[in-house]
């Protein structure tokens, strides 16, 4: 993954015409190659979800209801406010880059989180539900949130505000492409697979063979996305680090905050991991689409949104390993949390 990121950025810098090549496949604010990569990336974990066993609020107990409620608070109150504060702290005199970071903070994750959750041993079923909840909230509330955080809240601090027009239709289309298509494909695959080869063979053999597809989709997405902005990323130099710092802190702080809250609430390890990654990740594709559609592909806002996954990918890979390490310290062998005294 790191090697792919390096090659993609370098190729975008050395061969600027690669941007024109990828832009041939642009449809509106949707880049078709990136959409294909994301769909391939999300399909395997969604095909592994045990939809036949999912019962929202029934059979799983009160603990799961607490999980969903905690996730909503972390994703739609703490997360946006934390990114807003960090963006202003590090970029008080750079409104373009600052607005790009705020746009990233408002776009809650519906894609890569399934990969990180799967690698860290999280609960696939809960991850799918939390992703679905985030998707619904994004369709209903993203345009309202964007208007508030970019056009109203800065004015309370005596700063210039930004005009932004984000329609619910554009957000709904983005959610359908990047979540709806792989979700439908995953559900159909599972139901047909269970009927034809049985649950045991599907889970132990077929689902495992789908795993590499997710990594291939991730690598392909990285190649397209980073090569398109390679020249701008390298040209930013010092400003790049001012954008990286709040992003880096955001991912770390959101993950650790969520992890500690989940552990204090005595969630099992798999649910703790799921809650933490869904809170710490962001829907970079939606953020990029909004920034490009509103401010233009060459804008500082668009560059900030592209830098987001550049930092998110390596940081969250590291957090996967941190999760596995914390499991040994804070959780029993069966995944239940250890007591504070122990």
PDB file of N, CA and C in Angstrom, residues 23-125:
ATOM      1  N   UNK A  23      -9.205  11.803 -16.442  1.00  0.00           N
ATOM      2  CA  UNK A  23     -10.373  12.672 -16.585  1.00  0.00           C
ATOM      3  C   UNK A  23     -11.254  12.308 -17.772  1.00  0.00           C
ATOM      4  N   UNK A  24     -10.726  11.479 -18.673  1.00  0.00           N
ATOM      5  CA  UNK A  24     -11.545  10.988 -19.774  1.00  0.00           C
ATOM      6  C   UNK A  24     -12.740  10.182 -19.265  1.00  0.00           C
ATOM      7  N   UNK A  25     -12.558   9.611 -18.081  1.00  0.00           N
ATOM      8  CA  UNK A  25     -13.581   8.720 -17.529  1.00  0.00           C
ATOM      9  C   UNK A  25     -14.408   9.408 -16.442  1.00  0.00           C
ATOM     10  N   UNK A  26     -14.433  10.741 -16.495  1.00  0.00           N
ATOM     11  CA  UNK A  26     -15.197  11.508 -15.508  1.00  0.00           C
ATOM     12  C   UNK A  26     -16.636  11.670 -15.989  1.00  0.00           C
ATOM     13  N   UNK A  27     -17.585  11.421 -15.096  1.00  0.00           N
ATOM     14  CA  UNK A  27     -19.002  11.629 -15.395  1.00  0.00           C
ATOM     15  C   UNK A  27     -19.585  12.494 -14.289  1.00  0.00           C
ATOM     16  N   UNK A  28     -19.768  13.792 -14.588  1.00  0.00           N
ATOM     17  CA  UNK A  28     -20.217  14.712 -13.546  1.00  0.00           C
ATOM     18  C   UNK A  28     -19.134  14.853 -12.496  1.00  0.00           C
ATOM     19  N   UNK A  29     -19.493  14.630 -11.234  1.00  0.00           N
ATOM     20  CA  UNK A  29     -18.502  14.669 -10.148  1.00  0.00           C
ATOM     21  C   UNK A  29     -17.997  13.271  -9.805  1.00  0.00           C
ATOM     22  N   UNK A  30     -18.382  12.282 -10.591  1.00  0.00           N
ATOM     23  CA  UNK A  30     -17.980  10.896 -10.327  1.00  0.00           C
ATOM     24  C   UNK A  30     -16.869  10.467 -11.271  1.00  0.00           C
ATOM     25  N   UNK A  31     -15.759  10.046 -10.706  1.00  0.00           N
ATOM     26  CA  UNK A  31     -14.675   9.477 -11.499  1.00  0.00           C
ATOM     27  C   UNK A  31     -14.907   7.977 -11.579  1.00  0.00           C
ATOM     28  N   UNK A  32     -15.159   7.487 -12.778  1.00  0.00           N
ATOM     29  CA  UNK A  32     -15.564   6.088 -12.958  1.00  0.00           C
ATOM     30  C   UNK A  32     -14.484   5.104 -12.506  1.00  0.00           C
ATOM     31  N   UNK A  33     -13.182   5.309 -12.831  1.00  0.00           N
ATOM     32  CA  UNK A  33     -12.163   4.374 -12.324  1.00  0.00           C
ATOM     33  C   UNK A  33     -12.120   4.306 -10.803  1.00  0.00           C
ATOM     34  N   UNK A  34     -12.236   5.476 -10.126  1.00  0.00           N
ATOM     35  CA  UNK A  34     -12.251   5.464  -8.659  1.00  0.00           C
ATOM     36  C   UNK A  34     -13.484   4.736  -8.151  1.00  0.00           C
ATOM     37  N   UNK A  35     -14.611   4.952  -8.799  1.00  0.00           N
ATOM     38  CA  UNK A  35     -15.845   4.264  -8.400  1.00  0.00           C
ATOM     39  C   UNK A  35     -15.689   2.752  -8.526  1.00  0.00           C
ATOM     40  N   UNK A  36     -15.072   2.304  -9.627  1.00  0.00           N
ATOM     41  CA  UNK A  36     -14.850   0.866  -9.826  1.00  0.00           C
ATOM     42  C   UNK A  36     -13.932   0.315  -8.743  1.00  0.00           C
ATOM     43  N   UNK A  37     -12.859   1.059  -8.442  1.00  0.00           N
ATOM     44  CA  UNK A  37     -11.932   0.609  -7.410  1.00  0.00           C
ATOM     45  C   UNK A  37     -12.592   0.497  -6.053  1.00  0.00           C
ATOM     46  N   UNK A  38     -13.413   1.488  -5.703  1.00  0.00           N
ATOM     47  CA  UNK A  38     -14.092   1.473  -4.408  1.00  0.00           C
ATOM     48  C   UNK A  38     -15.116   0.343  -4.328  1.00  0.00           C
ATOM     49  N   UNK A  39     -15.816   0.093  -5.422  1.00  0.00           N
ATOM     50  CA  UNK A  39     -16.799  -0.990  -5.441  1.00  0.00           C
ATOM     51  C   UNK A  39     -16.103  -2.335  -5.257  1.00  0.00           C
ATOM     52  N   UNK A  40     -14.983  -2.529  -5.971  1.00  0.00           N
ATOM     53  CA  UNK A  40     -14.210  -3.768  -5.809  1.00  0.00           C
ATOM     54  C   UNK A  40     -13.681  -3.903  -4.387  1.00  0.00           C
ATOM     55  N   UNK A  41     -13.322  -2.782  -3.768  1.00  0.00           N
ATOM     56  CA  UNK A  41     -12.772  -2.789  -2.426  1.00  0.00           C
ATOM     57  C   UNK A  41     -13.842  -3.137  -1.390  1.00  0.00           C
ATOM     58  N   UNK A  42     -15.047  -2.656  -1.590  1.00  0.00           N
ATOM     59  CA  UNK A  42     -16.102  -2.830  -0.598  1.00  0.00           C
ATOM     60  C   UNK A  42     -16.888  -4.119  -0.765  1.00  0.00           C
ATOM     61  N   UNK A  43     -16.863  -4.683  -1.962  1.00  0.00           N
ATOM     62  CA  UNK A  43     -17.673  -5.869  -2.234  1.00  0.00           C
ATOM     63  C   UNK A  43     -17.338  -7.070  -1.351  1.00  0.00           C
ATOM     64  N   UNK A  44     -16.050  -7.461  -1.205  1.00  0.00           N
ATOM     65  CA  UNK A  44     -15.748  -8.658  -0.391  1.00  0.00           C
ATOM     66  C   UNK A  44     -16.228  -8.577   1.057  1.00  0.00           C
ATOM     67  N   UNK A  45     -15.920  -7.488   1.817  1.00  0.00           N
ATOM     68  CA  UNK A  45     -16.425  -7.462   3.191  1.00  0.00           C
ATOM     69  C   UNK A  45     -17.940  -7.436   3.274  1.00  0.00           C
ATOM     70  N   UNK A  46     -18.600  -6.807   2.305  1.00  0.00           N
ATOM     71  CA  UNK A  46     -20.060  -6.784   2.315  1.00  0.00           C
ATOM     72  C   UNK A  46     -20.655  -8.136   1.928  1.00  0.00           C
ATOM     73  N   UNK A  47     -19.899  -8.922   1.175  1.00  0.00           N
ATOM     74  CA  UNK A  47     -20.359 -10.278   0.837  1.00  0.00           C
ATOM     75  C   UNK A  47     -20.170 -11.239   2.002  1.00  0.00           C
ATOM     76  N   UNK A  48     -19.342 -10.835   2.993  1.00  0.00           N
ATOM     77  CA  UNK A  48     -19.112 -11.671   4.170  1.00  0.00           C
ATOM     78  C   UNK A  48     -20.105 -11.403   5.299  1.00  0.00           C
ATOM     79  N   UNK A  49     -20.819 -10.285   5.228  1.00  0.00           N
ATOM     80  CA  UNK A  49     -21.764  -9.933   6.287  1.00  0.00           C
ATOM     81  C   UNK A  49     -22.881 -10.970   6.358  1.00  0.00           C
ATOM     82  N   UNK A  50     -23.206 -11.409   7.572  1.00  0.00           N
ATOM     83  CA  UNK A  50     -24.251 -12.417   7.772  1.00  0.00           C
ATOM     84  C   UNK A  50     -25.609 -11.738   7.878  1.00  0.00           C
ATOM     85  N   UNK A  51     -26.125 -11.332   6.717  1.00  0.00           N
ATOM     86  CA  UNK A  51     -27.383 -10.591   6.695  1.00  0.00           C
ATOM     87  C   UNK A  51     -28.534 -11.399   7.281  1.00  0.00           C
ATOM     88  N   UNK A  52     -28.472 -12.703   7.107  1.00  0.00           N
ATOM     89  CA  UNK A  52     -29.561 -13.551   7.595  1.00  0.00           C
ATOM     90  C   UNK A  52     -29.643 -13.587   9.110  1.00  0.00           C
ATOM     91  N   UNK A  53     -28.575 -13.155   9.782  1.00  0.00           N
ATOM     92  CA  UNK A  53     -28.557 -13.170  11.245  1.00  0.00           C
ATOM     93  C   UNK A  53     -28.769 -11.784  11.852  1.00  0.00           C
ATOM     94  N   UNK A  54     -28.856 -10.768  11.014  1.00  0.00           N
ATOM     95  CA  UNK A  54     -28.956  -9.399  11.512  1.00  0.00           C
ATOM     96  C   UNK A  54     -30.370  -9.099  11.979  1.00  0.00           C
ATOM     97  N   UNK A  55     -30.454  -8.647  13.234  1.00  0.00           N
ATOM     98  CA  UNK A  55     -31.737  -8.236  13.811  1.00  0.00           C
ATOM     99  C   UNK A  55     -31.497  -6.941  14.571  1.00  0.00           C
ATOM    100  N   UNK A  56     -31.831  -5.820  13.977  1.00  0.00           N
ATOM    101  CA  UNK A  56     -31.553  -4.527  14.615  1.00  0.00           C
ATOM    102  C   UNK A  56     -32.386  -4.391  15.890  1.00  0.00           C
ATOM    103  N   UNK A  57     -31.688  -4.296  17.035  1.00  0.00           N
ATOM    104  CA  UNK A  57     -32.367  -4.070  18.300  1.00  0.00           C
ATOM    105  C   UNK A  57     -33.078  -5.278  18.847  1.00  0.00           C
ATOM    106  N   UNK A  58     -32.880  -6.447  18.237  1.00  0.00           N
ATOM    107  CA  UNK A  58     -33.560  -7.638  18.711  1.00  0.00           C
ATOM    108  C   UNK A  58     -32.589  -8.804  18.673  1.00  0.00           C
ATOM    109  N   UNK A  59     -32.457  -9.490  19.796  1.00  0.00           N
ATOM    110  CA  UNK A  59     -31.588 -10.655  19.842  1.00  0.00           C
ATOM    111  C   UNK A  59     -30.148 -10.334  20.141  1.00  0.00           C
ATOM    112  N   UNK A  60     -29.774  -9.062  20.021  1.00  0.00           N
ATOM    113  CA  UNK A  60     -28.391  -8.672  20.311  1.00  0.00           C
ATOM    114  C   UNK A  60     -28.278  -7.926  21.639  1.00  0.00           C
ATOM    115  N   UNK A  61     -29.397  -7.477  22.182  1.00  0.00           N
ATOM    116  CA  UNK A  61     -29.383  -6.873  23.502  1.00  0.00           C
ATOM    117  C   UNK A  61     -29.180  -5.369  23.491  1.00  0.00           C
ATOM    118  N   UNK A  62     -29.273  -4.798  24.685  1.00  0.00           N
ATOM    119  CA  UNK A  62     -29.180  -3.354  24.858  1.00  0.00           C
ATOM    120  C   UNK A  62     -27.811  -2.837  24.471  1.00  0.00           C
ATOM    121  N   UNK A  63     -26.780  -3.657  24.621  1.00  0.00           N
ATOM    122  CA  UNK A  63     -25.421  -3.217  24.343  1.00  0.00           C
ATOM    123  C   UNK A  63     -25.282  -2.705  22.918  1.00  0.00           C
ATOM    124  N   UNK A  64     -25.939  -3.387  21.962  1.00  0.00           N
ATOM    125  CA  UNK A  64     -25.829  -2.964  20.583  1.00  0.00           C
ATOM    126  C   UNK A  64     -26.553  -1.647  20.332  1.00  0.00           C
ATOM    127  N   UNK A  65     -27.680  -1.427  21.017  1.00  0.00           N
ATOM    128  CA  UNK A  65     -28.359  -0.153  20.886  1.00  0.00           C
ATOM    129  C   UNK A  65     -27.447   0.969  21.384  1.00  0.00           C
ATOM    130  N   UNK A  66     -26.712   0.703  22.447  1.00  0.00           N
ATOM    131  CA  UNK A  66     -25.748   1.682  22.950  1.00  0.00           C
ATOM    132  C   UNK A  66     -24.644   1.921  21.927  1.00  0.00           C
ATOM    133  N   UNK A  67     -24.255   0.875  21.231  1.00  0.00           N
ATOM    134  CA  UNK A  67     -23.218   0.994  20.206  1.00  0.00           C
ATOM    135  C   UNK A  67     -23.667   1.945  19.105  1.00  0.00           C
ATOM    136  N   UNK A  68     -24.883   1.765  18.606  1.00  0.00           N
ATOM    137  CA  UNK A  68     -25.375   2.610  17.533  1.00  0.00           C
ATOM    138  C   UNK A  68     -25.528   4.055  17.993  1.00  0.00           C
ATOM    139  N   UNK A  69     -26.037   4.255  19.207  1.00  0.00           N
ATOM    140  CA  UNK A  69     -26.193   5.607  19.736  1.00  0.00           C
ATOM    141  C   UNK A  69     -24.861   6.302  19.932  1.00  0.00           C
ATOM    142  N   UNK A  70     -23.890   5.563  20.481  1.00  0.00           N
ATOM    143  CA  UNK A  70     -22.551   6.124  20.679  1.00  0.00           C
ATOM    144  C   UNK A  70     -21.911   6.490  19.351  1.00  0.00           C
ATOM    145  N   UNK A  71     -22.121   5.652  18.355  1.00  0.00           N
ATOM    146  CA  UNK A  71     -21.563   5.906  17.028  1.00  0.00           C
ATOM    147  C   UNK A  71     -22.129   7.189  16.430  1.00  0.00           C
ATOM    148  N   UNK A  72     -23.413   7.418  16.598  1.00  0.00           N
ATOM    149  CA  UNK A  72     -24.031   8.635  16.058  1.00  0.00           C
ATOM    150  C   UNK A  72     -23.442   9.887  16.712  1.00  0.00           C
ATOM    151  N   UNK A  73     -23.241   9.828  18.019  1.00  0.00           N
ATOM    152  CA  UNK A  73     -22.671  10.979  18.734  1.00  0.00           C
ATOM    153  C   UNK A  73     -21.244  11.242  18.265  1.00  0.00           C
ATOM    154  N   UNK A  74     -20.444  10.178  18.148  1.00  0.00           N
ATOM    155  CA  UNK A  74     -19.050  10.333  17.725  1.00  0.00           C
ATOM    156  C   UNK A  74     -18.956  10.844  16.290  1.00  0.00           C
ATOM    157  N   UNK A  75     -19.792  10.314  15.412  1.00  0.00           N
ATOM    158  CA  UNK A  75     -19.704  10.638  13.993  1.00  0.00           C
ATOM    159  C   UNK A  75     -20.285  11.997  13.646  1.00  0.00           C
ATOM    160  N   UNK A  76     -21.356  12.378  14.289  1.00  0.00           N
ATOM    161  CA  UNK A  76     -22.083  13.557  13.835  1.00  0.00           C
ATOM    162  C   UNK A  76     -22.039  14.738  14.793  1.00  0.00           C
ATOM    163  N   UNK A  77     -21.382  14.574  15.939  1.00  0.00           N
ATOM    164  CA  UNK A  77     -21.195  15.708  16.851  1.00  0.00           C
ATOM    165  C   UNK A  77     -19.707  15.912  17.140  1.00  0.00           C
ATOM    166  N   UNK A  78     -19.076  14.894  17.721  1.00  0.00           N
ATOM    167  CA  UNK A  78     -17.673  15.025  18.123  1.00  0.00           C
ATOM    168  C   UNK A  78     -16.746  15.134  16.912  1.00  0.00           C
ATOM    169  N   UNK A  79     -16.924  14.266  15.920  1.00  0.00           N
ATOM    170  CA  UNK A  79     -16.043  14.253  14.753  1.00  0.00           C
ATOM    171  C   UNK A  79     -16.014  15.573  13.993  1.00  0.00           C
ATOM    172  N   UNK A  80     -17.153  16.091  13.539  1.00  0.00           N
ATOM    173  CA  UNK A  80     -17.143  17.365  12.803  1.00  0.00           C
ATOM    174  C   UNK A  80     -16.591  18.521  13.622  1.00  0.00           C
ATOM    175  N   UNK A  81     -16.935  18.582  14.910  1.00  0.00           N
ATOM    176  CA  UNK A  81     -16.439  19.663  15.763  1.00  0.00           C
ATOM    177  C   UNK A  81     -14.931  19.560  15.967  1.00  0.00           C
ATOM    178  N   UNK A  82     -14.413  18.326  16.111  1.00  0.00           N
ATOM    179  CA  UNK A  82     -12.981  18.141  16.296  1.00  0.00           C
ATOM    180  C   UNK A  82     -12.210  18.571  15.052  1.00  0.00           C
ATOM    181  N   UNK A  83     -12.687  18.190  13.863  1.00  0.00           N
ATOM    182  CA  UNK A  83     -12.005  18.597  12.638  1.00  0.00           C
ATOM    183  C   UNK A  83     -12.093  20.108  12.434  1.00  0.00           C
ATOM    184  N   UNK A  84     -13.229  20.697  12.763  1.00  0.00           N
ATOM    185  CA  UNK A  84     -13.390  22.147  12.645  1.00  0.00           C
ATOM    186  C   UNK A  84     -12.365  22.866  13.523  1.00  0.00           C
ATOM    187  N   UNK A  85     -12.234  22.398  14.771  1.00  0.00           N
ATOM    188  CA  UNK A  85     -11.300  23.022  15.711  1.00  0.00           C
ATOM    189  C   UNK A  85      -9.859  22.860  15.247  1.00  0.00           C
ATOM    190  N   UNK A  86      -9.476  21.672  14.794  1.00  0.00           N
ATOM    191  CA  UNK A  86      -8.109  21.434  14.345  1.00  0.00           C
ATOM    192  C   UNK A  86      -7.787  22.239  13.087  1.00  0.00           C
ATOM    193  N   UNK A  87      -8.749  22.328  12.176  1.00  0.00           N
ATOM    194  CA  UNK A  87      -8.533  23.080  10.938  1.00  0.00           C
ATOM    195  C   UNK A  87      -8.272  24.555  11.237  1.00  0.00           C
ATOM    196  N   UNK A  88      -9.025  25.118  12.179  1.00  0.00           N
ATOM    197  CA  UNK A  88      -8.824  26.521  12.538  1.00  0.00           C
ATOM    198  C   UNK A  88      -7.538  26.723  13.331  1.00  0.00           C
ATOM    199  N   UNK A  89      -7.183  25.727  14.140  1.00  0.00           N
ATOM    200  CA  UNK A  89      -5.973  25.835  14.947  1.00  0.00           C
ATOM    201  C   UNK A  89      -4.726  25.858  14.076  1.00  0.00           C
ATOM    202  N   UNK A  90      -4.682  25.017  13.044  1.00  0.00           N
ATOM    203  CA  UNK A  90      -3.475  24.896  12.223  1.00  0.00           C
ATOM    204  C   UNK A  90      -3.497  25.773  10.977  1.00  0.00           C
ATOM    205  N   UNK A  91      -4.683  26.167  10.504  1.00  0.00           N
ATOM    206  CA  UNK A  91      -4.772  26.924   9.254  1.00  0.00           C
ATOM    207  C   UNK A  91      -5.657  28.168   9.404  1.00  0.00           C
ATOM    208  N   UNK A  92      -5.361  29.009  10.390  1.00  0.00           N
ATOM    209  CA  UNK A  92      -6.215  30.189  10.612  1.00  0.00           C
ATOM    210  C   UNK A  92      -6.171  31.189   9.467  1.00  0.00           C
ATOM    211  N   UNK A  93      -5.039  31.220   8.728  1.00  0.00           N
ATOM    212  CA  UNK A  93      -4.879  32.183   7.638  1.00  0.00           C
ATOM    213  C   UNK A  93      -4.919  31.536   6.256  1.00  0.00           C
ATOM    214  N   UNK A  94      -5.385  30.288   6.195  1.00  0.00           N
ATOM    215  CA  UNK A  94      -5.485  29.564   4.925  1.00  0.00           C
ATOM    216  C   UNK A  94      -6.920  29.070   4.751  1.00  0.00           C
ATOM    217  N   UNK A  95      -7.851  29.961   4.387  1.00  0.00           N
ATOM    218  CA  UNK A  95      -9.268  29.579   4.332  1.00  0.00           C
ATOM    219  C   UNK A  95      -9.575  28.451   3.357  1.00  0.00           C
ATOM    220  N   UNK A  96      -8.874  28.409   2.231  1.00  0.00           N
ATOM    221  CA  UNK A  96      -9.135  27.364   1.242  1.00  0.00           C
ATOM    222  C   UNK A  96      -8.815  25.981   1.770  1.00  0.00           C
ATOM    223  N   UNK A  97      -7.585  25.808   2.268  1.00  0.00           N
ATOM    224  CA  UNK A  97      -7.189  24.511   2.816  1.00  0.00           C
ATOM    225  C   UNK A  97      -8.023  24.163   4.055  1.00  0.00           C
ATOM    226  N   UNK A  98      -8.341  25.182   4.858  1.00  0.00           N
ATOM    227  CA  UNK A  98      -9.141  24.954   6.064  1.00  0.00           C
ATOM    228  C   UNK A  98     -10.544  24.431   5.703  1.00  0.00           C
ATOM    229  N   UNK A  99     -11.165  25.040   4.718  1.00  0.00           N
ATOM    230  CA  UNK A  99     -12.493  24.606   4.306  1.00  0.00           C
ATOM    231  C   UNK A  99     -12.460  23.184   3.753  1.00  0.00           C
ATOM    232  N   UNK A 100     -11.377  22.838   3.062  1.00  0.00           N
ATOM    233  CA  UNK A 100     -11.251  21.476   2.558  1.00  0.00           C
ATOM    234  C   UNK A 100     -11.225  20.463   3.681  1.00  0.00           C
ATOM    235  N   UNK A 101     -10.487  20.770   4.746  1.00  0.00           N
ATOM    236  CA  UNK A 101     -10.438  19.869   5.897  1.00  0.00           C
ATOM    237  C   UNK A 101     -11.802  19.744   6.568  1.00  0.00           C
ATOM    238  N   UNK A 102     -12.519  20.845   6.673  1.00  0.00           N
ATOM    239  CA  UNK A 102     -13.845  20.808   7.287  1.00  0.00           C
ATOM    240  C   UNK A 102     -14.787  19.933   6.461  1.00  0.00           C
ATOM    241  N   UNK A 103     -14.676  20.023   5.144  1.00  0.00           N
ATOM    242  CA  UNK A 103     -15.487  19.184   4.257  1.00  0.00           C
ATOM    243  C   UNK A 103     -15.186  17.714   4.490  1.00  0.00           C
ATOM    244  N   UNK A 104     -13.895  17.392   4.695  1.00  0.00           N
ATOM    245  CA  UNK A 104     -13.506  16.005   4.991  1.00  0.00           C
ATOM    246  C   UNK A 104     -14.120  15.551   6.308  1.00  0.00           C
ATOM    247  N   UNK A 105     -14.069  16.409   7.326  1.00  0.00           N
ATOM    248  CA  UNK A 105     -14.596  16.055   8.639  1.00  0.00           C
ATOM    249  C   UNK A 105     -16.082  15.800   8.642  1.00  0.00           C
ATOM    250  N   UNK A 106     -16.810  16.412   7.709  1.00  0.00           N
ATOM    251  CA  UNK A 106     -18.256  16.235   7.641  1.00  0.00           C
ATOM    252  C   UNK A 106     -18.660  14.982   6.888  1.00  0.00           C
ATOM    253  N   UNK A 107     -17.757  14.450   6.077  1.00  0.00           N
ATOM    254  CA  UNK A 107     -18.063  13.259   5.268  1.00  0.00           C
ATOM    255  C   UNK A 107     -17.687  12.001   6.050  1.00  0.00           C
ATOM    256  N   UNK A 108     -18.647  11.405   6.705  1.00  0.00           N
ATOM    257  CA  UNK A 108     -18.380  10.227   7.533  1.00  0.00           C
ATOM    258  C   UNK A 108     -18.180   8.997   6.657  1.00  0.00           C
ATOM    259  N   UNK A 109     -17.358   8.083   7.117  1.00  0.00           N
ATOM    260  CA  UNK A 109     -16.895   6.981   6.276  1.00  0.00           C
ATOM    261  C   UNK A 109     -17.990   5.981   5.932  1.00  0.00           C
ATOM    262  N   UNK A 110     -18.027   5.595   4.658  1.00  0.00           N
ATOM    263  CA  UNK A 110     -18.917   4.514   4.231  1.00  0.00           C
ATOM    264  C   UNK A 110     -18.168   3.492   3.366  1.00  0.00           C
ATOM    265  N   UNK A 111     -16.846   3.617   3.273  1.00  0.00           N
ATOM    266  CA  UNK A 111     -16.118   2.761   2.338  1.00  0.00           C
ATOM    267  C   UNK A 111     -14.967   2.007   2.994  1.00  0.00           C
ATOM    268  N   UNK A 112     -13.796   2.656   3.093  1.00  0.00           N
ATOM    269  CA  UNK A 112     -12.595   1.965   3.534  1.00  0.00           C
ATOM    270  C   UNK A 112     -12.704   1.388   4.940  1.00  0.00           C
ATOM    271  N   UNK A 113     -13.602   1.930   5.745  1.00  0.00           N
ATOM    272  CA  UNK A 113     -13.730   1.444   7.122  1.00  0.00           C
ATOM    273  C   UNK A 113     -13.989  -0.057   7.151  1.00  0.00           C
ATOM    274  N   UNK A 114     -14.658  -0.580   6.139  1.00  0.00           N
ATOM    275  CA  UNK A 114     -14.935  -2.017   6.100  1.00  0.00           C
ATOM    276  C   UNK A 114     -13.646  -2.822   5.976  1.00  0.00           C
ATOM    277  N   UNK A 115     -12.662  -2.258   5.286  1.00  0.00           N
ATOM    278  CA  UNK A 115     -11.369  -2.931   5.155  1.00  0.00           C
ATOM    279  C   UNK A 115     -10.625  -2.912   6.481  1.00  0.00           C
ATOM    280  N   UNK A 116     -10.506  -1.723   7.107  1.00  0.00           N
ATOM    281  CA  UNK A 116      -9.782  -1.629   8.374  1.00  0.00           C
ATOM    282  C   UNK A 116     -10.457  -2.479   9.447  1.00  0.00           C
ATOM    283  N   UNK A 117     -11.772  -2.444   9.484  1.00  0.00           N
ATOM    284  CA  UNK A 117     -12.521  -3.226  10.460  1.00  0.00           C
ATOM    285  C   UNK A 117     -12.263  -4.715  10.282  1.00  0.00           C
ATOM    286  N   UNK A 118     -12.247  -5.166   9.041  1.00  0.00           N
ATOM    287  CA  UNK A 118     -12.018  -6.576   8.753  1.00  0.00           C
ATOM    288  C   UNK A 118     -10.596  -6.988   9.152  1.00  0.00           C
ATOM    289  N   UNK A 119      -9.602  -6.145   8.835  1.00  0.00           N
ATOM    290  CA  UNK A 119      -8.209  -6.472   9.147  1.00  0.00           C
ATOM    291  C   UNK A 119      -7.953  -6.505  10.653  1.00  0.00           C
ATOM    292  N   UNK A 120      -8.677  -5.660  11.407  1.00  0.00           N
ATOM    293  CA  UNK A 120      -8.458  -5.585  12.852  1.00  0.00           C
ATOM    294  C   UNK A 120      -9.310  -6.567  13.636  1.00  0.00           C
ATOM    295  N   UNK A 121     -10.150  -7.330  12.944  1.00  0.00           N
ATOM    296  CA  UNK A 121     -10.979  -8.321  13.629  1.00  0.00           C
ATOM    297  C   UNK A 121     -12.242  -7.748  14.229  1.00  0.00           C
ATOM    298  N   UNK A 122     -12.815  -6.710  13.584  1.00  0.00           N
ATOM    299  CA  UNK A 122     -14.051  -6.122  14.065  1.00  0.00           C
ATOM    300  C   UNK A 122     -15.268  -6.940  13.666  1.00  0.00           C
ATOM    301  N   UNK A 123     -16.433  -6.469  14.061  1.00  0.00           N
ATOM    302  CA  UNK A 123     -17.698  -7.149  13.778  1.00  0.00           C
ATOM    303  C   UNK A 123     -18.232  -6.673  12.428  1.00  0.00           C
ATOM    304  N   UNK A 124     -18.258  -7.567  11.432  1.00  0.00           N
ATOM    305  CA  UNK A 124     -18.683  -7.194  10.085  1.00  0.00           C
ATOM    306  C   UNK A 124     -20.140  -6.759  10.031  1.00  0.00           C
ATOM    307  N   UNK A 125     -20.997  -7.446  10.821  1.00  0.00           N
ATOM    308  CA  UNK A 125     -22.417  -7.120  10.802  1.00  0.00           C
ATOM    309  C   UNK A 125     -22.671  -5.724  11.366  1.00  0.00           C
TER     310      UNK A 125
END
